[in-house]
Coordinates of C-alpha atoms in Angstrom, one line a residue:
Chain W
M1 CA 10.9 40.2 1.8
E2 CA 11.5 36.6 2.9
S3 CA 11.2 33.8 0.2
I4 CA 10.9 30.1 0.1
I5 CA 12.6 28.4 -3.0
G6 CA 11.0 25.2 -4.5
I7 CA 13.2 23.3 -7.0
D8 CA 11.9 20.5 -9.1
V9 CA 14.7 18.6 -10.8
G10 CA 13.7 16.6 -13.9
G11 CA 15.6 14.8 -16.5
T12 CA 15.3 17.6 -19.1
T13 CA 14.4 20.7 -17.1
V14 CA 14.9 22.2 -13.7
K15 CA 12.0 24.4 -12.4
I16 CA 12.8 26.9 -9.7
G17 CA 10.0 28.8 -8.0
K18 CA 10.2 31.7 -5.7
F19 CA 7.3 31.7 -3.1
Q20 CA 6.3 34.7 -0.9
N21 CA 3.4 34.4 1.6
G22 CA 2.4 31.0 0.1
K23 CA 2.3 32.5 -3.5
C24 CA 4.6 31.7 -6.4
V25 CA 5.9 35.1 -7.3
D26 CA 8.6 34.2 -9.9
T27 CA 9.8 31.1 -11.7
L28 CA 13.0 30.1 -13.6
V29 CA 13.2 27.2 -15.9
L30 CA 16.6 25.7 -16.8
D31 CA 17.7 22.9 -19.1
T32 CA 19.1 20.0 -16.9
D33 CA 22.9 20.3 -17.2
L34 CA 23.8 16.6 -18.0
S35 CA 27.4 17.4 -19.0
D36 CA 30.3 15.8 -17.2
K37 CA 28.3 12.5 -16.2
G38 CA 25.9 14.6 -14.1
N39 CA 28.6 16.1 -11.9
T40 CA 27.5 19.6 -12.8
I41 CA 23.9 19.3 -12.3
I42 CA 23.8 20.2 -8.6
P43 CA 26.4 22.9 -8.8
S44 CA 24.6 24.4 -11.7
I45 CA 21.3 24.4 -9.8
I46 CA 22.9 26.1 -6.7
Q47 CA 24.5 28.7 -8.8
A48 CA 21.2 29.5 -10.7
T49 CA 19.4 29.6 -7.4
K50 CA 22.0 32.1 -6.0
D51 CA 21.7 34.3 -9.1
F52 CA 17.8 34.1 -8.9
T53 CA 17.8 35.3 -5.3
I54 CA 20.5 38.0 -5.1
G55 CA 20.0 40.3 -2.1
E56 CA 17.0 38.4 -0.8
T57 CA 16.4 36.4 2.4
I58 CA 15.9 32.8 1.8
V59 CA 14.1 31.0 4.6
G60 CA 14.2 27.6 3.2
I61 CA 14.8 25.6 -0.1
G62 CA 12.8 22.4 -0.9
I63 CA 14.2 20.2 -3.6
G64 CA 12.6 17.3 -5.5
L65 CA 15.1 14.8 -7.1
P66 CA 14.2 12.1 -9.7
G67 CA 15.0 9.0 -7.6
P68 CA 14.7 7.5 -4.2
V69 CA 15.6 9.8 -1.3
V70 CA 16.1 8.8 2.2
N71 CA 16.9 11.4 4.9
G72 CA 18.1 13.8 2.3
R73 CA 20.3 11.3 0.5
L74 CA 19.6 10.5 -3.1
L75 CA 20.2 6.9 -3.5
A76 CA 20.2 6.9 -7.3
A77 CA 18.9 9.0 -10.2
H78 CA 19.9 6.9 -13.3
N79 CA 18.7 9.4 -15.8
L80 CA 20.9 12.1 -14.2
G81 CA 23.9 9.8 -13.8
L82 CA 23.8 10.4 -10.0
V83 CA 24.3 7.7 -7.4
N84 CA 24.3 8.0 -3.5
V85 CA 24.5 11.7 -3.3
D86 CA 24.2 13.5 0.1
A87 CA 22.1 16.3 -1.4
Q88 CA 21.0 17.6 2.0
K89 CA 24.6 18.3 3.0
I90 CA 25.5 19.8 -0.3
F91 CA 22.6 22.3 -0.2
E92 CA 23.1 23.0 3.4
T93 CA 26.7 23.9 2.8
A94 CA 25.7 26.2 -0.1
F95 CA 22.9 27.9 1.8
P96 CA 24.0 27.6 5.4
K97 CA 21.2 30.0 6.7
A98 CA 18.3 28.2 5.0
I99 CA 16.2 25.2 6.0
I100 CA 16.8 22.5 3.5
R101 CA 14.4 19.6 2.7
I102 CA 14.9 17.1 -0.1
T103 CA 12.5 14.5 -1.4
N104 CA 11.7 12.4 -4.5
D105 CA 10.1 14.3 -7.4
A106 CA 6.9 12.4 -7.4
N107 CA 6.6 12.9 -3.6
A108 CA 7.0 16.6 -4.1
A109 CA 4.3 16.7 -6.7
T110 CA 2.0 14.6 -4.3
L111 CA 2.6 17.1 -1.6
G112 CA 1.9 20.0 -4.0
E113 CA -1.4 18.5 -5.2
Q114 CA -2.4 17.9 -1.5
K115 CA -1.6 21.5 -0.4
K116 CA -2.7 23.5 -3.3
G117 CA -4.2 21.2 -6.0
G118 CA -6.6 18.4 -6.6
G119 CA -6.0 16.8 -3.1
M120 CA -6.8 19.8 -1.0
G121 CA -8.6 18.8 2.2
Y122 CA -7.5 15.2 2.3
R123 CA -5.1 13.9 5.0
D124 CA -4.7 10.5 3.4
L125 CA -4.4 10.3 -0.4
V126 CA -2.4 8.6 -3.2
F127 CA -1.3 10.7 -6.1
V128 CA -0.9 9.0 -9.6
T129 CA 0.9 10.6 -12.4
L130 CA 0.3 9.3 -15.8
G131 CA 3.0 10.5 -18.1
T132 CA 5.7 8.6 -20.2
G133 CA 5.8 6.4 -17.2
I134 CA 3.6 6.1 -14.1
G135 CA 4.8 7.5 -10.8
G136 CA 3.1 8.3 -7.5
G137 CA 3.2 9.3 -4.0
V138 CA 1.4 8.4 -0.8
I139 CA 0.3 10.7 2.0
I140 CA -0.8 9.1 5.3
Q141 CA -2.2 11.2 8.1
D142 CA -1.0 14.4 6.5
H143 CA 2.6 13.0 6.2
L144 CA 4.5 12.1 3.0
L145 CA 5.4 8.4 3.1
E146 CA 9.1 8.2 2.1
G147 CA 9.3 4.3 2.6
Y148 CA 12.2 2.3 4.0
T149 CA 14.4 2.7 0.8
G150 CA 12.8 5.9 -0.3
S151 CA 10.6 4.0 -2.7
A152 CA 7.0 4.4 -1.3
G153 CA 4.7 5.2 -4.2
E154 CA 6.5 3.2 -7.0
I155 CA 3.0 2.2 -8.1
G156 CA 3.9 2.2 -11.8
H157 CA 5.5 -1.2 -11.2
I158 CA 2.4 -2.9 -9.8
R159 CA 2.0 -6.0 -12.0
V160 CA -1.4 -6.2 -13.8
D161 CA -1.0 -9.1 -16.2
F162 CA 0.5 -12.5 -15.8
N163 CA 1.3 -13.5 -19.2
N164 CA 4.8 -11.9 -19.5
K165 CA 3.4 -9.9 -22.4
R166 CA 5.2 -6.6 -22.2
K167 CA 8.7 -6.1 -20.6
C168 CA 9.0 -3.0 -18.6
T169 CA 12.1 -0.7 -18.5
C170 CA 12.6 -1.9 -15.0
G171 CA 13.2 -5.3 -16.1
L172 CA 10.0 -6.8 -14.9
Y173 CA 7.0 -7.8 -17.0
D174 CA 3.5 -6.5 -17.2
C175 CA 3.9 -3.4 -14.8
V176 CA 1.0 -1.2 -14.9
E177 CA 3.0 1.6 -16.7
E178 CA 3.4 -0.7 -19.6
Y179 CA -0.4 -0.5 -20.1
A180 CA -1.7 2.9 -18.7
S181 CA 1.0 5.3 -19.2
A182 CA 1.1 7.5 -22.4
T183 CA 3.5 5.1 -24.0
G184 CA 1.5 2.0 -22.8
I185 CA -1.7 3.3 -24.3
V186 CA 0.0 3.8 -27.6
K187 CA 1.4 0.2 -27.5
T188 CA -2.1 -1.1 -26.9
A189 CA -3.5 1.0 -29.8
L190 CA -0.8 -0.3 -32.2
E191 CA -1.5 -3.8 -31.1
K192 CA -5.3 -3.5 -31.5
I193 CA -5.0 -1.9 -35.0
E194 CA -2.7 -4.8 -35.9
T195 CA -4.9 -7.7 -34.5
L196 CA -8.5 -6.4 -34.6
Q197 CA -8.6 -5.1 -38.2
I198 CA -11.6 -3.0 -37.7
K199 CA -12.5 0.4 -39.0
T200 CA -11.0 3.2 -37.0
M201 CA -10.2 6.9 -37.1
L202 CA -6.8 6.3 -35.8
I203 CA -4.0 6.7 -38.3
E204 CA -0.9 4.7 -37.1
E205 CA 1.7 7.3 -37.8
R206 CA 0.1 10.0 -35.8
I207 CA -0.8 7.9 -32.6
T208 CA -0.4 9.7 -29.3
S209 CA -2.3 9.1 -26.1
K210 CA -4.1 12.4 -26.6
Y211 CA -5.1 11.4 -30.1
I212 CA -6.4 8.1 -28.8
F213 CA -8.5 9.8 -26.2
D214 CA -9.9 12.3 -28.6
C215 CA -10.9 9.6 -31.1
A216 CA -12.5 7.6 -28.1
K217 CA -14.5 10.7 -27.1
A218 CA -15.6 10.9 -30.8
G219 CA -17.0 7.4 -30.5
D220 CA -14.3 5.4 -32.4
I221 CA -14.8 1.8 -31.4
L222 CA -11.2 0.8 -31.5
A223 CA -10.0 3.8 -29.5
L224 CA -12.8 3.1 -27.0
Q225 CA -11.4 -0.4 -26.6
V226 CA -7.8 1.0 -26.0
V227 CA -9.3 3.3 -23.3
E228 CA -11.2 0.4 -21.7
D229 CA -8.1 -1.7 -21.6
M230 CA -6.1 1.2 -20.0
V231 CA -8.9 1.7 -17.5
E232 CA -9.0 -1.9 -16.6
K233 CA -5.3 -2.1 -15.8
L234 CA -5.2 1.1 -13.9
A235 CA -8.2 0.4 -11.9
T236 CA -6.8 -2.9 -10.9
A237 CA -3.6 -1.3 -9.7
L238 CA -5.6 1.3 -7.8
S239 CA -7.7 -1.4 -6.1
Q240 CA -4.5 -3.2 -4.9
I241 CA -3.4 0.1 -3.4
A242 CA -6.7 0.7 -1.8
N243 CA -6.8 -2.8 -0.3
T244 CA -3.5 -2.2 1.3
I245 CA -3.7 1.5 2.7
N246 CA -7.4 2.3 2.3
P247 CA -6.8 6.0 1.4
Q248 CA -9.5 8.8 1.4
A249 CA -8.8 9.9 -2.2
F250 CA -6.8 9.2 -5.4
V251 CA -5.6 12.3 -7.3
I252 CA -4.7 11.6 -11.0
G253 CA -2.3 13.8 -12.8
G254 CA 0.2 13.7 -15.6
G255 CA -0.3 14.4 -19.3
V256 CA -2.7 11.5 -19.8
S257 CA -5.1 12.9 -17.1
K258 CA -5.9 15.8 -19.5
A259 CA -8.4 13.4 -20.9
G260 CA -10.4 14.7 -17.8
A261 CA -13.8 13.4 -16.6
F262 CA -14.0 11.1 -19.6
L263 CA -11.0 9.1 -18.1
L264 CA -11.8 9.7 -14.4
D265 CA -15.4 8.7 -14.5
R266 CA -14.5 5.3 -16.2
L267 CA -11.7 4.8 -13.8
Q268 CA -13.8 5.3 -10.7
K269 CA -16.5 3.1 -11.9
R270 CA -14.2 0.2 -12.7
F271 CA -12.4 0.7 -9.4
N272 CA -15.7 0.4 -7.6
E273 CA -16.2 -3.0 -9.2
L274 CA -12.6 -4.2 -8.5
A275 CA -11.8 -3.0 -5.0
F276 CA -12.7 -4.8 -1.9
F277 CA -16.3 -3.8 -0.8
S278 CA -15.0 -1.9 2.3
V279 CA -12.6 0.4 0.5
R280 CA -14.8 1.4 -2.4
D281 CA -15.7 4.8 -0.9
T282 CA -12.5 6.4 -2.2
A283 CA -12.8 9.8 -3.9
F284 CA -11.3 10.4 -7.3
H285 CA -10.0 13.8 -8.4
L286 CA -8.1 15.2 -11.1
A287 CA -4.8 16.9 -10.4
K288 CA -4.8 20.7 -10.8
L289 CA -1.2 22.0 -10.9
G290 CA 0.3 20.3 -13.9
S291 CA 4.0 20.4 -14.1
D292 CA 4.1 23.0 -11.3
A293 CA 3.1 20.5 -8.7
G294 CA 6.6 19.5 -7.7
M295 CA 7.6 23.1 -7.2
Y296 CA 4.6 23.8 -5.0
G297 CA 5.3 20.6 -3.0
C298 CA 8.9 21.7 -2.4
C299 CA 7.7 25.0 -1.0
A300 CA 5.1 23.1 1.2
M301 CA 7.9 21.0 2.6
I302 CA 9.6 24.2 3.9
E303 CA 6.3 25.6 5.2
E304 CA 5.8 22.4 7.2
A305 CA 9.3 22.5 8.5
I306 CA 8.8 26.0 9.7
L307 CA 5.5 25.2 11.3
S308 CA 6.9 22.2 13.2
K309 CA 9.9 24.1 14.5
Chain O
M1 CA -1.7 -4.7 41.3
E2 CA -2.8 -2.8 38.2
S3 CA -3.8 -4.8 35.2
I4 CA -4.3 -4.2 31.4
I5 CA -6.9 -6.4 29.7
G6 CA -6.4 -7.5 26.1
I7 CA -9.5 -9.1 24.4
D8 CA -9.3 -10.8 21.0
V9 CA -12.8 -11.4 19.6
G10 CA -13.0 -14.2 17.0
G11 CA -15.8 -15.8 15.2
T12 CA -15.5 -19.0 17.3
T13 CA -13.6 -18.0 20.5
V14 CA -12.9 -14.8 22.6
K15 CA -9.5 -14.7 24.3
I16 CA -9.1 -12.5 27.2
G17 CA -5.6 -11.8 28.6
K18 CA -4.6 -10.2 31.9
F19 CA -1.3 -8.3 31.6
Q20 CA 0.8 -7.0 34.5
N21 CA 4.1 -5.1 33.9
G22 CA 3.8 -6.1 30.2
K23 CA 3.6 -9.8 30.9
C24 CA 0.4 -12.1 30.3
V25 CA -0.3 -13.4 33.8
D26 CA -3.6 -15.2 33.1
T27 CA -5.9 -15.9 30.2
L28 CA -9.5 -16.8 29.7
V29 CA -11.0 -18.4 26.6
L30 CA -14.8 -18.2 25.9
D31 CA -16.9 -19.5 23.0
T32 CA -18.1 -16.6 21.1
D33 CA -21.8 -16.3 22.0
L34 CA -23.5 -16.0 18.7
S35 CA -27.2 -16.4 20.2
D36 CA -29.7 -13.7 19.6
K37 CA -28.3 -12.5 16.3
G38 CA -25.1 -11.4 18.0
N39 CA -26.8 -9.1 20.4
T40 CA -25.4 -11.1 23.3
I41 CA -21.7 -11.1 22.2
I42 CA -20.6 -7.8 23.7
P43 CA -22.6 -8.0 26.9
S44 CA -21.2 -11.6 27.5
I45 CA -17.6 -10.3 27.0
I46 CA -18.2 -7.5 29.3
Q47 CA -19.6 -9.8 32.0
A48 CA -16.8 -12.2 31.6
T49 CA -14.2 -9.5 31.8
K50 CA -15.8 -8.3 35.1
D51 CA -15.9 -11.7 36.6
F52 CA -12.2 -12.3 35.5
T53 CA -11.0 -9.1 37.2
I54 CA -13.0 -8.9 40.4
G55 CA -11.4 -6.7 43.0
E56 CA -8.6 -5.6 40.7
T57 CA -7.6 -2.3 39.3
I58 CA -8.0 -2.2 35.5
V59 CA -6.0 0.5 33.8
G60 CA -7.3 -0.1 30.4
I61 CA -8.9 -2.6 28.0
G62 CA -7.9 -3.1 24.5
I63 CA -10.3 -5.0 22.2
G64 CA -9.7 -6.4 18.7
L65 CA -13.0 -7.0 16.7
P66 CA -13.3 -9.1 13.5
G67 CA -14.3 -6.2 11.1
P68 CA -13.4 -2.7 10.1
V69 CA -13.2 -0.2 12.9
V70 CA -13.0 3.6 12.7
N71 CA -12.6 5.6 15.8
G72 CA -13.8 2.9 18.0
R73 CA -16.9 2.2 15.9
L74 CA -17.2 -1.3 14.5
L75 CA -18.6 -0.8 11.0
A76 CA -19.6 -4.4 10.4
A77 CA -18.6 -7.9 11.5
H78 CA -20.8 -10.2 9.4
N79 CA -19.7 -13.4 11.0
L80 CA -20.9 -12.1 14.4
G81 CA -24.0 -10.4 13.0
L82 CA -22.9 -7.0 14.1
V83 CA -23.3 -3.8 12.1
N84 CA -22.4 -0.3 13.1
V85 CA -21.8 -0.8 16.7
D86 CA -20.2 2.1 18.9
A87 CA -17.9 -0.4 20.8
Q88 CA -15.9 2.4 22.2
K89 CA -18.9 3.9 23.9
I90 CA -20.3 0.5 25.1
F91 CA -17.0 -0.6 26.8
E92 CA -16.4 3.0 28.3
T93 CA -19.9 2.8 29.8
A94 CA -19.2 -0.6 31.3
F95 CA -15.7 0.3 32.5
P96 CA -15.8 4.1 33.3
K97 CA -12.4 4.2 34.9
A98 CA -10.5 2.3 32.3
I99 CA -8.8 3.4 29.1
I100 CA -10.7 1.8 26.2
R101 CA -9.1 1.2 22.8
I102 CA -10.8 -0.7 19.9
T103 CA -9.3 -2.0 16.6
N104 CA -9.6 -4.6 14.0
D105 CA -8.5 -8.0 15.0
A106 CA -5.9 -8.3 12.3
N107 CA -4.5 -4.9 13.3
A108 CA -4.3 -6.0 16.9
A109 CA -2.3 -9.1 15.9
T110 CA -0.1 -6.9 13.7
L111 CA 0.7 -4.7 16.8
G112 CA 1.2 -7.7 19.0
E113 CA 3.8 -9.2 16.5
Q114 CA 5.5 -5.8 16.3
K115 CA 5.7 -5.2 20.0
K116 CA 6.5 -8.7 21.2
G117 CA 6.8 -11.1 18.3
G118 CA 8.4 -11.5 14.8
G119 CA 8.3 -7.9 14.0
M120 CA 10.3 -6.5 17.0
G121 CA 12.5 -3.7 16.2
Y122 CA 10.7 -2.6 13.0
R123 CA 8.9 0.7 12.8
D124 CA 7.4 0.0 9.4
L125 CA 6.0 -3.4 8.7
V126 CA 3.3 -5.4 7.2
F127 CA 1.9 -8.4 8.9
V128 CA 0.2 -11.1 6.8
T129 CA -1.8 -13.8 8.4
L130 CA -2.3 -17.0 6.3
G131 CA -5.2 -19.0 7.8
T132 CA -8.6 -20.0 6.4
G133 CA -8.5 -16.6 4.7
I134 CA -5.8 -14.1 4.4
G135 CA -5.6 -11.0 6.7
G136 CA -3.1 -8.3 7.4
G137 CA -2.1 -5.1 9.1
V138 CA 0.1 -2.2 8.3
I139 CA 2.4 -0.3 10.7
I140 CA 3.8 3.0 9.5
Q141 CA 6.4 5.0 11.5
D142 CA 5.3 3.0 14.5
H143 CA 1.6 3.6 14.1
L144 CA -1.0 1.2 13.2
L145 CA -2.6 2.3 9.9
E146 CA -6.4 2.2 10.3
G147 CA -7.4 3.4 6.9
Y148 CA -10.1 5.8 5.9
T149 CA -12.9 3.2 6.3
G150 CA -11.0 1.0 8.8
S151 CA -9.8 -1.3 6.0
A152 CA -6.1 -0.9 5.6
G153 CA -4.4 -4.2 5.4
E154 CA -7.2 -6.0 3.5
I155 CA -4.4 -7.6 1.6
G156 CA -6.2 -10.9 1.2
H157 CA -8.2 -9.4 -1.6
I158 CA -5.4 -8.2 -3.8
R159 CA -5.9 -9.8 -7.2
V160 CA -3.3 -12.1 -8.5
D161 CA -4.8 -13.6 -11.6
F162 CA -6.9 -12.3 -14.4
N163 CA -8.7 -15.2 -15.7
N164 CA -11.6 -15.1 -13.3
K165 CA -10.7 -18.6 -12.3
R166 CA -11.7 -18.7 -8.6
K167 CA -14.5 -16.6 -7.1
C168 CA -13.7 -15.2 -3.6
T169 CA -16.2 -15.1 -0.7
C170 CA -16.0 -11.4 -1.0
G171 CA -17.6 -11.6 -4.5
L172 CA -14.4 -10.7 -6.5
Y173 CA -12.4 -13.0 -8.5
D174 CA -8.8 -14.3 -8.0
C175 CA -8.1 -12.6 -4.7
V176 CA -4.8 -13.9 -3.3
E177 CA -6.6 -15.6 -0.4
E178 CA -8.2 -17.9 -3.0
Y179 CA -4.6 -19.2 -3.8
A180 CA -2.4 -18.7 -0.7
S181 CA -4.7 -19.4 2.2
A182 CA -5.0 -22.8 3.8
T183 CA -8.3 -23.2 1.7
G184 CA -6.6 -21.8 -1.3
I185 CA -3.7 -24.3 -1.2
V186 CA -6.0 -27.2 -0.8
K187 CA -8.0 -26.0 -3.8
T188 CA -4.8 -25.9 -6.0
A189 CA -3.8 -29.3 -4.8
L190 CA -7.1 -30.8 -5.7
E191 CA -7.0 -29.2 -9.1
K192 CA -3.4 -30.4 -9.8
I193 CA -4.2 -34.0 -8.7
E194 CA -7.2 -33.9 -11.2
T195 CA -5.3 -32.3 -14.1
L196 CA -1.7 -33.4 -13.8
Q197 CA -2.3 -37.1 -13.3
I198 CA 1.2 -37.6 -11.9
K199 CA 2.4 -39.9 -9.1
T200 CA 1.9 -38.3 -5.7
M201 CA 1.9 -39.0 -2.0
L202 CA -1.2 -36.8 -1.5
I203 CA -4.3 -38.7 -0.8
E204 CA -7.3 -36.6 -1.8
E205 CA -9.4 -37.4 1.3
R206 CA -6.8 -36.3 3.8
I207 CA -5.7 -33.1 2.2
T208 CA -4.9 -30.1 4.3
S209 CA -2.4 -27.3 3.9
K210 CA 0.0 -28.8 6.6
Y211 CA -0.1 -32.2 4.8
I212 CA 0.6 -30.6 1.4
F213 CA 3.6 -28.8 2.9
D214 CA 4.8 -32.0 4.7
C215 CA 4.7 -33.9 1.4
A216 CA 6.5 -31.0 -0.5
K217 CA 9.2 -31.2 2.2
A218 CA 9.5 -34.9 1.6
G219 CA 10.1 -34.2 -2.1
D220 CA 6.6 -35.0 -3.6
I221 CA 6.7 -33.4 -7.1
L222 CA 3.0 -32.5 -7.2
A223 CA 3.0 -31.0 -3.6
L224 CA 6.1 -28.9 -4.6
Q225 CA 4.2 -27.6 -7.5
V226 CA 1.3 -26.6 -5.3
V227 CA 3.8 -24.8 -3.0
E228 CA 5.4 -23.0 -5.9
D229 CA 2.1 -21.8 -7.1
M230 CA 1.1 -20.6 -3.7
V231 CA 4.5 -18.8 -3.3
E232 CA 4.1 -17.2 -6.9
K233 CA 0.7 -15.7 -5.9
L234 CA 1.6 -14.6 -2.4
A235 CA 5.0 -13.1 -3.6
T236 CA 3.0 -11.2 -6.3
A237 CA 0.7 -9.6 -3.7
L238 CA 3.6 -8.8 -1.4
S239 CA 5.5 -7.1 -4.2
Q240 CA 2.4 -4.9 -4.9
I241 CA 2.4 -3.9 -1.3
A242 CA 6.0 -3.2 -1.2
N243 CA 5.8 -1.1 -4.5
T244 CA 3.1 0.9 -2.7
I245 CA 4.5 1.5 0.8
N246 CA 8.0 0.2 0.9
P247 CA 8.0 -1.3 4.4
Q248 CA 11.0 -2.5 6.2
A249 CA 9.7 -6.0 6.9
F250 CA 7.1 -8.6 6.3
V251 CA 6.0 -10.7 9.1
I252 CA 4.2 -13.9 8.1
G253 CA 1.8 -15.6 10.5
G254 CA -1.3 -17.8 10.7
G255 CA -1.6 -21.5 10.5
V256 CA 0.1 -21.9 7.1
S257 CA 3.2 -20.1 8.3
K258 CA 4.0 -23.1 10.5
A259 CA 5.6 -24.5 7.3
G260 CA 8.5 -22.3 8.6
A261 CA 11.7 -21.6 6.7
F262 CA 10.6 -23.9 3.9
L263 CA 7.9 -21.4 3.0
L264 CA 9.6 -18.2 4.1
D265 CA 12.8 -18.8 2.1
R266 CA 10.9 -19.6 -1.1
L267 CA 8.6 -16.6 -0.6
Q268 CA 11.5 -14.1 -0.1
K269 CA 13.4 -15.5 -3.1
R270 CA 10.4 -15.1 -5.4
F271 CA 9.6 -11.6 -3.9
N272 CA 13.1 -10.6 -4.7
E273 CA 12.5 -11.5 -8.3
L274 CA 9.0 -9.8 -8.6
A275 CA 9.3 -6.6 -6.6
F276 CA 10.6 -3.3 -8.1
F277 CA 14.4 -3.1 -7.7
S278 CA 14.5 -0.4 -5.1
V279 CA 12.1 -2.2 -2.6
R280 CA 13.8 -5.6 -2.7
D281 CA 15.7 -5.0 0.6
T282 CA 12.6 -6.0 2.6
A283 CA 13.1 -8.4 5.5
F284 CA 11.1 -11.5 6.0
H285 CA 10.2 -12.9 9.4
L286 CA 7.9 -15.6 10.8
A287 CA 5.4 -14.5 13.3
K288 CA 6.1 -15.7 16.9
L289 CA 2.9 -15.3 18.9
G290 CA 0.5 -17.6 17.2
S291 CA -3.1 -17.1 18.1
D292 CA -2.0 -15.0 21.2
A293 CA -0.8 -12.1 18.9
G294 CA -4.2 -10.3 19.0
M295 CA -4.4 -10.3 22.8
Y296 CA -0.8 -8.9 23.0
G297 CA -1.6 -6.3 20.5
C298 CA -4.7 -5.2 22.5
C299 CA -2.5 -4.8 25.6
A300 CA 0.0 -2.8 23.5
M301 CA -2.6 -0.4 22.5
I302 CA -3.3 0.4 26.1
E303 CA 0.4 0.7 26.9
E304 CA 0.8 3.2 24.0
A305 CA -2.2 5.1 25.2
I306 CA -0.7 5.4 28.7
L307 CA 2.7 6.5 27.2
S308 CA 1.1 9.2 25.0
K309 CA -1.0 10.7 27.8

């Protein structure tokens, strides 16, 4: 049986999926091997993939890496300690008979959601992942947009405040991920507890973004204000994106999106107020594949490569 | 001799260019006929084009219209009084032997600058036109991005302040065109004259954006502050765009861009400070075709259509 392998490389785990006839038939999850300054990461993934597919025919391997990728070259993945790695060549040498495609991890997840998840049926969409940070990917006319330096979809760093209030890990101020990621929402809640001094169900020591959303759903005034603030900032960023590329749909994923329709409805409503009148007709969907999206997207890259042969 | 016709339809004038072997050999400029609620505009353009090309072979006609266009249909052009017009069909009926292509006027100018102007050699660029308002266009992988509702490139309505200070003609607040268009710059100057009360060469009655830039170049402190404010707002909007689609180049046109390197250098410098680290390597160029850009772009649409036949 012929298989396609999809490999989603993250800072803590590597997910390897085996796909047959478009279906994921087996998965393997490894801890990311960060020993020896990252030098062992790729060799360890290659070895694990070989062990995982002994005696099988591998048609192609799609790989998602956590950093900007241009033409198969990883420019940098600081959390892995990797800089300027020709991943395309390394995998082609290790698997000479397989088609190899490399992309950024957020791009892979975007493709996964478009092919099998919340973005099915759309040729032009923007995927937004709300996790510890905010990442994203852009699909235009059914093609993943890589960007000139592999950085299309870095939407977490759209600026949504001009008071230099919160410094982002990227060095800039007031990036949307400082306000609308899981970490950002917690920051806002702690700020509001401190400054508003109103009655709230939120207990400082226990605060997570999920807990904030749960309290907001239960009607807690302070938690609702935190959600409103998050929605304001994210809707602002999405309206900037829509004014620029006018996509058909936004697909919202990542841990924070588990707040579901409670978040999505508010987000779409505020987006409709903030976006330019002629781009308001943008659909909003929740992502469906969770942390498997990258793996599915990696498989989809190979399916596309086969089709376009 | 075979000709291609490029028609750039604006709110006050219509520019018709005749192209042979890629060169503009003749032009005709008409006043836009706004009589009878806009009903006469298209018929008058068709008649003028026929008179302009009597006895000649017209291979194709490209038309740029001042509103969102999807698949040849003009969704709305409020300044012309036109709503939901199937321009493609109307022109095809009038010129049954010619290839017809319709796009938005800013998109046409974008294509013109890419093919023959400041954006030559770039496959991925964003054109920004700084005039009375701010318009723009996006080219990705050598293709003009139309957008789901014909509104890609509506970058004049990116929000760059959050204090609801200036209401835009679009109904939203603090769109970048309220600060960085010719009109926006004048507003800022008048505000600063009023509030700063410092010595300035600027005389209130004479203020235009050109005059402000001239005074800034001559070292006028207040005018320099106006320019700095404009640059801050525009660089902010451009960094949002770059974080989203990571283009190779920005091409800056429109009347305000006549300030030249004085504006462009400041803009690129501030952009480099505000954009996400991995998208800073974006080139900046001045547009070259002035108000002819649209006409050239309309011709280019037909050349592309012929090539892709």
